[in-house]
PDB file of C-alpha atoms in Angstrom:
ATOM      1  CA  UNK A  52      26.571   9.939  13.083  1.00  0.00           C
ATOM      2  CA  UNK A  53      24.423  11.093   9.909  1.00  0.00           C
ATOM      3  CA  UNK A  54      21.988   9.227   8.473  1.00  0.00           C
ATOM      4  CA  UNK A  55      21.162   9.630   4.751  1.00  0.00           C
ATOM      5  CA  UNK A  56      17.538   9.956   4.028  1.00  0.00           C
ATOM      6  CA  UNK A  57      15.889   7.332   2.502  1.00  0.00           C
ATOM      7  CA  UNK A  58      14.090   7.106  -1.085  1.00  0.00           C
ATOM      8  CA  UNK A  59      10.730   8.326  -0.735  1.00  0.00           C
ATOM      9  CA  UNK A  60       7.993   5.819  -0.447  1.00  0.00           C
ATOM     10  CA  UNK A  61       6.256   5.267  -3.480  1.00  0.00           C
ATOM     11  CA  UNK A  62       3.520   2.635  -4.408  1.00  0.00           C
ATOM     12  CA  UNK A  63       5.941   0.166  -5.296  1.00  0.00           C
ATOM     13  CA  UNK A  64       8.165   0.354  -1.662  1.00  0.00           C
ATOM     14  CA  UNK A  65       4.058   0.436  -0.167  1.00  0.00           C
ATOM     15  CA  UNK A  66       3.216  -2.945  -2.077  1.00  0.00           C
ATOM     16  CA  UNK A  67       7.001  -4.341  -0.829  1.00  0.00           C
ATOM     17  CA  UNK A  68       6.106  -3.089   2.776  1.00  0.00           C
ATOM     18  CA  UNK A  69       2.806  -4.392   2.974  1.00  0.00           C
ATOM     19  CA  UNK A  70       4.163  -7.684   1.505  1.00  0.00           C
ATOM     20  CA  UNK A  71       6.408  -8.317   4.860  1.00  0.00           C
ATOM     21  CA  UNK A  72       3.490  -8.111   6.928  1.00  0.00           C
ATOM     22  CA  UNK A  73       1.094 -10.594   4.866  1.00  0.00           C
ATOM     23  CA  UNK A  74       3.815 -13.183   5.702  1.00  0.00           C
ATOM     24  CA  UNK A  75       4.389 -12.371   8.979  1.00  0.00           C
ATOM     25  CA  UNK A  76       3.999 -14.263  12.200  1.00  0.00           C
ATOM     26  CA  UNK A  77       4.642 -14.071  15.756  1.00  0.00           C
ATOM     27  CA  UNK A  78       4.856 -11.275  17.412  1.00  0.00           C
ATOM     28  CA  UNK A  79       4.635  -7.951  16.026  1.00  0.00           C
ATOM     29  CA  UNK A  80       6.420  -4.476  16.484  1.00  0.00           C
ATOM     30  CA  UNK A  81       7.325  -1.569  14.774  1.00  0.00           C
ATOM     31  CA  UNK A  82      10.908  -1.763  15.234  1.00  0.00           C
ATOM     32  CA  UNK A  83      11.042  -5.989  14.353  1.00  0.00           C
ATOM     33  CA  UNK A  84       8.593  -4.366  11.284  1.00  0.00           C
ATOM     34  CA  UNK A  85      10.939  -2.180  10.306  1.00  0.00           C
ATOM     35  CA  UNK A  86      13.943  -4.151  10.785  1.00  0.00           C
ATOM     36  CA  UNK A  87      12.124  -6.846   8.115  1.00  0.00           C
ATOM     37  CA  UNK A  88      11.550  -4.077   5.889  1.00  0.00           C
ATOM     38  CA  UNK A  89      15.276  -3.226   6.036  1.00  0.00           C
ATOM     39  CA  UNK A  90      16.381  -6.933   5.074  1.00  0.00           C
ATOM     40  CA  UNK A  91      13.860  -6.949   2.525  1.00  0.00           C
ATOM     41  CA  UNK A  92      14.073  -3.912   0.799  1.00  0.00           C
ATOM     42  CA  UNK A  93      17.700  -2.798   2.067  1.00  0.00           C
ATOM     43  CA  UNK A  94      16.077   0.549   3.067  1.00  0.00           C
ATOM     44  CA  UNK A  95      15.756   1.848   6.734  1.00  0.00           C
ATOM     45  CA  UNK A  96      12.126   4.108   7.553  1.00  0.00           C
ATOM     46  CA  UNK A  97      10.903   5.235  10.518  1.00  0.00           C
ATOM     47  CA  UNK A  98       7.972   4.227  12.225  1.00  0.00           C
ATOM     48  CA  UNK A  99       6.758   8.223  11.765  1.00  0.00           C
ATOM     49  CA  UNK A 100       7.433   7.576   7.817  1.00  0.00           C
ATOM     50  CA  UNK A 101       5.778   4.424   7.662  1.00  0.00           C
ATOM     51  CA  UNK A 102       2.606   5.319  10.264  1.00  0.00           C
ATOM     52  CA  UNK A 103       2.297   8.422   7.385  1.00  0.00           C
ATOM     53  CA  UNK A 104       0.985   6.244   4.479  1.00  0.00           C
ATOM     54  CA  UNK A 105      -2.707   4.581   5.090  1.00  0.00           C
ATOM     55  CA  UNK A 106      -2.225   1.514   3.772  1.00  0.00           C
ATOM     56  CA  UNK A 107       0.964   0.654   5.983  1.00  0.00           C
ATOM     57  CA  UNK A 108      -0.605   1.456   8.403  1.00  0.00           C
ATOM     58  CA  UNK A 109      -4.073  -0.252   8.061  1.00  0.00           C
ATOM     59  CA  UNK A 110      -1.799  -3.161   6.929  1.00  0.00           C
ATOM     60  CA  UNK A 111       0.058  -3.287  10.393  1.00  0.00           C
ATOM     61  CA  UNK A 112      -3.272  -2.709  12.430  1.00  0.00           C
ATOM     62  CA  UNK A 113      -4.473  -5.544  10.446  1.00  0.00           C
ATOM     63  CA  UNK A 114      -2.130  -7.821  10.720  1.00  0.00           C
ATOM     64  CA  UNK A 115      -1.326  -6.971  14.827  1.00  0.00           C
ATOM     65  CA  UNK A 116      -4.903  -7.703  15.985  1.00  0.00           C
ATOM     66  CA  UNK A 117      -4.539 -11.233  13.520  1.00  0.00           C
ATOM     67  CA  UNK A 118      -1.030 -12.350  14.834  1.00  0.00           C
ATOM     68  CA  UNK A 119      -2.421 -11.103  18.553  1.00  0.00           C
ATOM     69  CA  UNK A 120       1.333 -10.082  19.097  1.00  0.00           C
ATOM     70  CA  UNK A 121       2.275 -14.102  20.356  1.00  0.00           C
ATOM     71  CA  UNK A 122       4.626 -16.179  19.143  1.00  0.00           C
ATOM     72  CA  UNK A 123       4.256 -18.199  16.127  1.00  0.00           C
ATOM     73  CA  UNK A 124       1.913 -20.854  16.634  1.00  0.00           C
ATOM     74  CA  UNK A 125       3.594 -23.171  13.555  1.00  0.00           C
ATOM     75  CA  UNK A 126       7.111 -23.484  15.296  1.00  0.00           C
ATOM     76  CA  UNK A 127       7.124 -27.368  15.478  1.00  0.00           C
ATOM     77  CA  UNK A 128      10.461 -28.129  14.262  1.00  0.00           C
ATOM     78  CA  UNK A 129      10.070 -32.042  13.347  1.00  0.00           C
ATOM     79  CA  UNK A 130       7.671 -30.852  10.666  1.00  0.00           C
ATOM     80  CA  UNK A 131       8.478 -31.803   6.634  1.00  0.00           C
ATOM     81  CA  UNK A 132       9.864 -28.919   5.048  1.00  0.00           C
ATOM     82  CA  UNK A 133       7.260 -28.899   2.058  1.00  0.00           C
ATOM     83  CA  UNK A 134       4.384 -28.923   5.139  1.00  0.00           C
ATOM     84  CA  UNK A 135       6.546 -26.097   6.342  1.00  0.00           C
ATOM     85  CA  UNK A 136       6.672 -24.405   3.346  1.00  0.00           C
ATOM     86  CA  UNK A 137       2.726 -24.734   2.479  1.00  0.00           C
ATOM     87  CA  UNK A 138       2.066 -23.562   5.701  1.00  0.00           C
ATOM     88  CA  UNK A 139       3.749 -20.538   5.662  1.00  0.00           C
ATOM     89  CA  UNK A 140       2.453 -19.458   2.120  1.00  0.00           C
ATOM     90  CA  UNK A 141      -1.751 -20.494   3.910  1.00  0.00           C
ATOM     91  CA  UNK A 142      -0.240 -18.021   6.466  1.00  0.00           C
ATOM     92  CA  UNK A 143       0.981 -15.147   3.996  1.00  0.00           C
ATOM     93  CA  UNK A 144      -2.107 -15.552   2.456  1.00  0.00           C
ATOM     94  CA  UNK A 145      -4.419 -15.284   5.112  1.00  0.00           C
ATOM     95  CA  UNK A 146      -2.688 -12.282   5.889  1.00  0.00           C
ATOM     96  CA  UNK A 147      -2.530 -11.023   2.688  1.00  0.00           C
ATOM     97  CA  UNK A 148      -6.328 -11.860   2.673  1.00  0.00           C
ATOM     98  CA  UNK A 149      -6.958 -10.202   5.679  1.00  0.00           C
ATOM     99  CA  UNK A 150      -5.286  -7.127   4.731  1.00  0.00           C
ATOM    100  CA  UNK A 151      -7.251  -6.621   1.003  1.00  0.00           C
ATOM    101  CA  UNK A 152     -10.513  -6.940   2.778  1.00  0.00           C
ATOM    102  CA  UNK A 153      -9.850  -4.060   5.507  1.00  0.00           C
ATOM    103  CA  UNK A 154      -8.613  -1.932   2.714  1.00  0.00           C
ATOM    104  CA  UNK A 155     -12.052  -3.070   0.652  1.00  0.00           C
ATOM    105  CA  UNK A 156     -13.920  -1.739   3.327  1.00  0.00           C
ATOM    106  CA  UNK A 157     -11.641   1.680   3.759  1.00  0.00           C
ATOM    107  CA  UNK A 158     -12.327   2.146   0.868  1.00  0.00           C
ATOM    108  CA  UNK A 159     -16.172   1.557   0.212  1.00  0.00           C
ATOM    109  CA  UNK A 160     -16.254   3.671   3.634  1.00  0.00           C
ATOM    110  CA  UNK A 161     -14.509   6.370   1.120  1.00  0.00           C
ATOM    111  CA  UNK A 162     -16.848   5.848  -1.668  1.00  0.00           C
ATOM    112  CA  UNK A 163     -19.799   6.253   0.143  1.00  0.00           C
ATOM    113  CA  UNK A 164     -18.944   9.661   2.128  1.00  0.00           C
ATOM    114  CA  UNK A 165     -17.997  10.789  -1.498  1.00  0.00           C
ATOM    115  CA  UNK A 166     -21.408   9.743  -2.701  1.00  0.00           C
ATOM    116  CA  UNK A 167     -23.142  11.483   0.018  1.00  0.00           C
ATOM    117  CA  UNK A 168     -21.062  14.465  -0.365  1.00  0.00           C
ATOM    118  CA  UNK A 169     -21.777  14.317  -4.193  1.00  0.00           C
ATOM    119  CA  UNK A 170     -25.412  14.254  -3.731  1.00  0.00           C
ATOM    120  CA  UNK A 171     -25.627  17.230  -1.263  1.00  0.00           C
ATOM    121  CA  UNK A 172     -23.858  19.202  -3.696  1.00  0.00           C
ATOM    122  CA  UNK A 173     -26.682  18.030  -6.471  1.00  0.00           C
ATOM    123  CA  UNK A 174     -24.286  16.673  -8.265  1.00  0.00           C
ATOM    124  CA  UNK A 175     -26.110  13.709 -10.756  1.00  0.00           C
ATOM    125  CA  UNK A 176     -24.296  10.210 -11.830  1.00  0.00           C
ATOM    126  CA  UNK A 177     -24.665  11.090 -15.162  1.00  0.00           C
ATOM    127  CA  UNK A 178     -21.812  14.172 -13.874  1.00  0.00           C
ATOM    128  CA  UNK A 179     -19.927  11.847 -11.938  1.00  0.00           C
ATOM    129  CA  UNK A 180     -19.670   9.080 -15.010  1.00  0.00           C
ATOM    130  CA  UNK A 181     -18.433  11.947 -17.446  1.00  0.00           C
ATOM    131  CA  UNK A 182     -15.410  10.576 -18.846  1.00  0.00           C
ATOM    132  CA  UNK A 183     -11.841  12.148 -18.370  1.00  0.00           C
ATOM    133  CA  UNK A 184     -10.916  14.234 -21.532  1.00  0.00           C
ATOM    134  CA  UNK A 185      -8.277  12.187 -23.586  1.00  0.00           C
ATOM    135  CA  UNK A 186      -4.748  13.285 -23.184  1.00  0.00           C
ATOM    136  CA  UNK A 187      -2.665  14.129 -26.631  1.00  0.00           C
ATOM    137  CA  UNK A 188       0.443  12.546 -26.155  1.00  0.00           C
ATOM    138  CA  UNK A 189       1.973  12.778 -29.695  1.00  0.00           C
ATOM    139  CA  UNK A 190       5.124  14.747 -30.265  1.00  0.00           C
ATOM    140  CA  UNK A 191       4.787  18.388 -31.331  1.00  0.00           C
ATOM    141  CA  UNK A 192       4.777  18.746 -35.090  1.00  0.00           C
ATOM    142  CA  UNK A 193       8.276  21.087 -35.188  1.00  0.00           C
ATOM    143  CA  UNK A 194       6.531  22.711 -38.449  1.00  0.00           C
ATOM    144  CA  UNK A 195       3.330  23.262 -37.156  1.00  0.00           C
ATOM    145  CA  UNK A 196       4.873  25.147 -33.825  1.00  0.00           C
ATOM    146  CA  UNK A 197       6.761  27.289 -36.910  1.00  0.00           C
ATOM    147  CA  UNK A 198       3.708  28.225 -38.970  1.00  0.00           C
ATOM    148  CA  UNK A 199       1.574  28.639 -35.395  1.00  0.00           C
ATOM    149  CA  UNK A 200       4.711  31.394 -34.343  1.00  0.00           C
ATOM    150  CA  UNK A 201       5.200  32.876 -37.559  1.00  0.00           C
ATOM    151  CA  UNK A 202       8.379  32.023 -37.919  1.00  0.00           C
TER     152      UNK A 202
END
């Protein structure tokens, strides 16, 4: 049987697909990952396509070594639905919480070998802080592109 490739990941599937592991609980694997992602997003990747993209992955890292791959520990039953409910969103968030501050510190790991590297190659802040040059995006004056042609 054939399987049709999937859309490509793009930042919007990455914020979906870390969003299914900030509310997770229990135990955690790639295949009950990606089976989540599939209900969620009603796309099927593989562990190879997800494991590509950082952030996935730091995400599931993350959230592994916080769930410690147990079951969940909120599974009481005779519990109100709204204490449920609030639970699970404290959970999502934790996770959600947990998962911002790893990338926070990818990335100030990132900014600070670039800042290094920028400052062997002499490179001054004043360089670095040089704003981008503005983009035209106006449409092209048909008249102008005439009298610029000759035509």
């Amino acid at each position: 049987m054939t399987r049709t490739r999937e859309k490509n990941i793009d930042e919007e599937a990455i914020e979906a697909i870390v969003g299914v592991l900030d509310g997770w609980s229990g135990k955690l694997t790639w295949e009950m990952f990606i089976d989540a992602i599939e209900k969620r997003t009603r796309r099927r990747y593989t562990r190879q396509a997800l494991h590509r993209y950082e952030r996935i992955h730091l995400a599931f890292v993350t959230r592994k070594r916080a769930v410690g791959g147990g079951p969940a520990e909120n599974a009481d039953v005779n519990m109100a639905p709204e204490l449920k409910m609030a639970l699970e969103q404290v959970e999502r968030l934790t996770g959600e919480n947990q998962r911002l501050k790893a990338e926070q510190h990818r990335l100030l790991e990132q900014f600070a070998r670039w800042a290094y590297n920028a400052n062997s190659r002499n490179l001054t802040k004043e360089f670095l802080d040089t704003p981008m040059p503005k983009v035209d995006r106006e449409r092209t004056d048909l008249t102008k592109l005439k009298l610029t042609r000759g035509g």
